[in-house]
């Protein structure tokens, strides 16, 4: 009798644990954009160098928090899209996107960005975005 009760208890516990784990699955990629309180609409493109053998991302729509910096919006998009983003936290500069790091494919080549087609020299943490802005990241000579 005790053995039967133990088996029933273990089965019930396993079922309860399975339901809990399934219900607690990581939803950060879908909920990250949903948690934006004062959203602005943005577009992002990533122009990979030819040698990277990766298709460019062109004009993907997403929402970010009002007054987000280029870096914050890029981090949000990369988090949602599961794209690796390497950032130097001492100076808030992008060091790599999706496994393509600065200087890796060509010496003295780095990731830079444009807003609405215009090159911007500001640190990506210092440039605040507006509704409708289009961010383009591209790999180019320093």
Tab-separated table of N, CA and C in Angstrom, residues 9-62:
chain	number	residue	atom	x	y	z
A	9	UNK	N	2.136	9.587	-5.439
A	9	UNK	CA	2.666	10.877	-4.997
A	9	UNK	C	3.747	11.381	-5.955
A	10	UNK	N	4.646	10.508	-6.363
A	10	UNK	CA	5.726	10.884	-7.287
A	10	UNK	C	5.153	11.302	-8.634
A	11	UNK	N	4.156	10.568	-9.121
A	11	UNK	CA	3.522	10.932	-10.401
A	11	UNK	C	2.840	12.294	-10.310
A	12	UNK	N	2.122	12.530	-9.220
A	12	UNK	CA	1.437	13.812	-9.036
A	12	UNK	C	2.450	14.949	-8.932
A	13	UNK	N	3.517	14.720	-8.198
A	13	UNK	CA	4.564	15.730	-8.049
A	13	UNK	C	5.228	16.026	-9.391
A	14	UNK	N	5.511	14.987	-10.164
A	14	UNK	CA	6.122	15.162	-11.491
A	14	UNK	C	5.209	15.943	-12.417
A	15	UNK	N	3.922	15.618	-12.401
A	15	UNK	CA	2.956	16.327	-13.239
A	15	UNK	C	2.874	17.798	-12.837
A	16	UNK	N	2.831	18.051	-11.536
A	16	UNK	CA	2.782	19.432	-11.052
A	16	UNK	C	4.022	20.211	-11.440
A	17	UNK	N	5.171	19.594	-11.341
A	17	UNK	CA	6.427	20.236	-11.719
A	17	UNK	C	6.462	20.523	-13.215
A	18	UNK	N	5.989	19.588	-14.022
A	18	UNK	CA	5.958	19.787	-15.477
A	18	UNK	C	5.066	20.966	-15.845
A	19	UNK	N	3.911	21.086	-15.198
A	19	UNK	CA	2.999	22.207	-15.462
A	19	UNK	C	3.654	23.517	-15.048
A	20	UNK	N	4.316	23.516	-13.899
A	20	UNK	CA	4.975	24.729	-13.410
A	20	UNK	C	6.089	25.163	-14.345
A	21	UNK	N	6.935	24.240	-14.767
A	21	UNK	CA	8.052	24.562	-15.656
A	21	UNK	C	7.541	25.069	-16.993
A	22	UNK	N	6.516	24.443	-17.541
A	22	UNK	CA	5.946	24.887	-18.812
A	22	UNK	C	5.367	26.282	-18.679
A	23	UNK	N	4.696	26.561	-17.589
A	23	UNK	CA	4.097	27.877	-17.370
A	23	UNK	C	5.121	28.950	-17.092
A	24	UNK	N	6.304	28.572	-16.649
A	24	UNK	CA	7.340	29.541	-16.311
A	24	UNK	C	8.382	29.668	-17.405
A	25	UNK	N	8.088	29.151	-18.581
A	25	UNK	CA	9.038	29.212	-19.688
A	25	UNK	C	9.432	30.659	-19.945
A	26	UNK	N	10.688	30.890	-20.354
A	26	UNK	CA	11.199	32.232	-20.639
A	26	UNK	C	10.436	32.850	-21.795
A	27	UNK	N	9.778	33.953	-21.503
A	27	UNK	CA	9.020	34.662	-22.529
A	27	UNK	C	9.623	36.039	-22.771
A	28	UNK	N	10.896	36.228	-22.390
A	28	UNK	CA	11.511	37.548	-22.452
A	28	UNK	C	11.557	38.113	-23.855
A	29	UNK	N	11.754	37.277	-24.862
A	29	UNK	CA	11.860	37.818	-26.208
A	29	UNK	C	10.542	38.394	-26.684
A	30	UNK	N	9.422	37.777	-26.326
A	30	UNK	CA	8.146	38.326	-26.770
A	30	UNK	C	7.658	39.404	-25.820
A	31	UNK	N	7.953	39.274	-24.528
A	31	UNK	CA	7.440	40.243	-23.580
A	31	UNK	C	8.318	41.482	-23.465
A	32	UNK	N	9.554	41.429	-23.934
A	32	UNK	CA	10.434	42.595	-23.843
A	32	UNK	C	9.834	43.776	-24.582
A	33	UNK	N	9.347	43.539	-25.788
A	33	UNK	CA	8.745	44.615	-26.561
A	33	UNK	C	7.385	44.994	-25.979
A	34	UNK	N	6.651	44.033	-25.432
A	34	UNK	CA	5.333	44.300	-24.863
A	34	UNK	C	5.418	45.122	-23.587
A	35	UNK	N	6.558	45.105	-22.895
A	35	UNK	CA	6.694	45.826	-21.637
A	35	UNK	C	7.012	47.306	-21.836
A	36	UNK	N	7.106	47.749	-23.071
A	36	UNK	CA	7.380	49.154	-23.364
A	36	UNK	C	6.155	49.977	-22.978
A	37	UNK	N	6.346	50.992	-22.123
A	37	UNK	CA	5.237	51.788	-21.600
A	37	UNK	C	4.850	52.914	-22.550
A	38	UNK	N	5.821	53.685	-23.016
A	38	UNK	CA	5.587	54.799	-23.946
A	38	UNK	C	6.296	54.483	-25.258
A	39	UNK	N	5.670	53.669	-26.110
A	39	UNK	CA	6.372	53.157	-27.290
A	39	UNK	C	6.560	54.173	-28.412
A	40	UNK	N	7.674	54.002	-29.110
A	40	UNK	CA	7.889	54.679	-30.386
A	40	UNK	C	8.158	53.583	-31.411
A	41	UNK	N	7.768	53.835	-32.646
A	41	UNK	CA	7.972	52.879	-33.735
A	41	UNK	C	9.309	53.150	-34.396
A	42	UNK	N	10.085	52.098	-34.573
A	42	UNK	CA	11.410	52.219	-35.175
A	42	UNK	C	11.590	51.164	-36.255
A	43	UNK	N	12.569	51.406	-37.112
A	43	UNK	CA	13.015	50.418	-38.091
A	43	UNK	C	14.497	50.185	-37.842
A	44	UNK	N	14.943	48.961	-38.059
A	44	UNK	CA	16.370	48.675	-37.916
A	44	UNK	C	16.828	47.821	-39.091
A	45	UNK	N	18.038	48.120	-39.557
A	45	UNK	CA	18.683	47.337	-40.611
A	45	UNK	C	20.102	47.025	-40.152
A	46	UNK	N	20.590	45.861	-40.543
A	46	UNK	CA	21.979	45.494	-40.270
A	46	UNK	C	22.580	45.052	-41.591
A	47	UNK	N	23.567	45.824	-42.060
A	47	UNK	CA	24.253	45.515	-43.317
A	47	UNK	C	25.543	44.767	-42.990
A	48	UNK	N	25.510	43.461	-43.181
A	48	UNK	CA	26.685	42.646	-42.899
A	48	UNK	C	27.691	42.773	-44.033
A	49	UNK	N	28.988	42.676	-43.713
A	49	UNK	CA	29.984	42.674	-44.788
A	49	UNK	C	29.816	41.417	-45.640
A	50	UNK	N	30.188	41.513	-46.907
A	50	UNK	CA	30.032	40.395	-47.832
A	50	UNK	C	30.684	39.113	-47.355
A	51	UNK	N	31.848	39.227	-46.735
A	51	UNK	CA	32.590	38.047	-46.279
A	51	UNK	C	31.934	37.361	-45.085
A	52	UNK	N	30.934	37.999	-44.503
A	52	UNK	CA	30.271	37.411	-43.335
A	52	UNK	C	29.335	36.273	-43.716
A	53	UNK	N	28.942	36.238	-44.992
A	53	UNK	CA	28.009	35.209	-45.469
A	53	UNK	C	26.727	35.157	-44.645
A	54	UNK	N	26.217	36.331	-44.312
A	54	UNK	CA	24.947	36.450	-43.588
A	54	UNK	C	24.043	37.376	-44.384
A	55	UNK	N	22.776	37.052	-44.478
A	55	UNK	CA	21.865	37.956	-45.191
A	55	UNK	C	21.633	39.225	-44.376
A	56	UNK	N	21.602	40.360	-45.059
A	56	UNK	CA	21.327	41.625	-44.389
A	56	UNK	C	19.917	41.616	-43.812
A	57	UNK	N	19.743	42.336	-42.719
A	57	UNK	CA	18.411	42.563	-42.158
A	57	UNK	C	17.983	43.943	-42.618
A	58	UNK	N	16.840	44.037	-43.259
A	58	UNK	CA	16.433	45.319	-43.820
A	58	UNK	C	15.079	45.768	-43.302
A	59	UNK	N	15.074	46.930	-42.669
A	59	UNK	CA	13.855	47.626	-42.245
A	59	UNK	C	12.902	46.767	-41.423
A	60	UNK	N	13.426	46.151	-40.378
A	60	UNK	CA	12.578	45.397	-39.467
A	60	UNK	C	11.923	46.357	-38.486
A	61	UNK	N	10.611	46.252	-38.344
A	61	UNK	CA	9.851	47.133	-37.454
A	61	UNK	C	9.895	46.586	-36.034
A	62	UNK	N	10.013	47.507	-35.071
A	62	UNK	CA	9.894	47.141	-33.665
A	62	UNK	C	9.577	48.390	-32.863
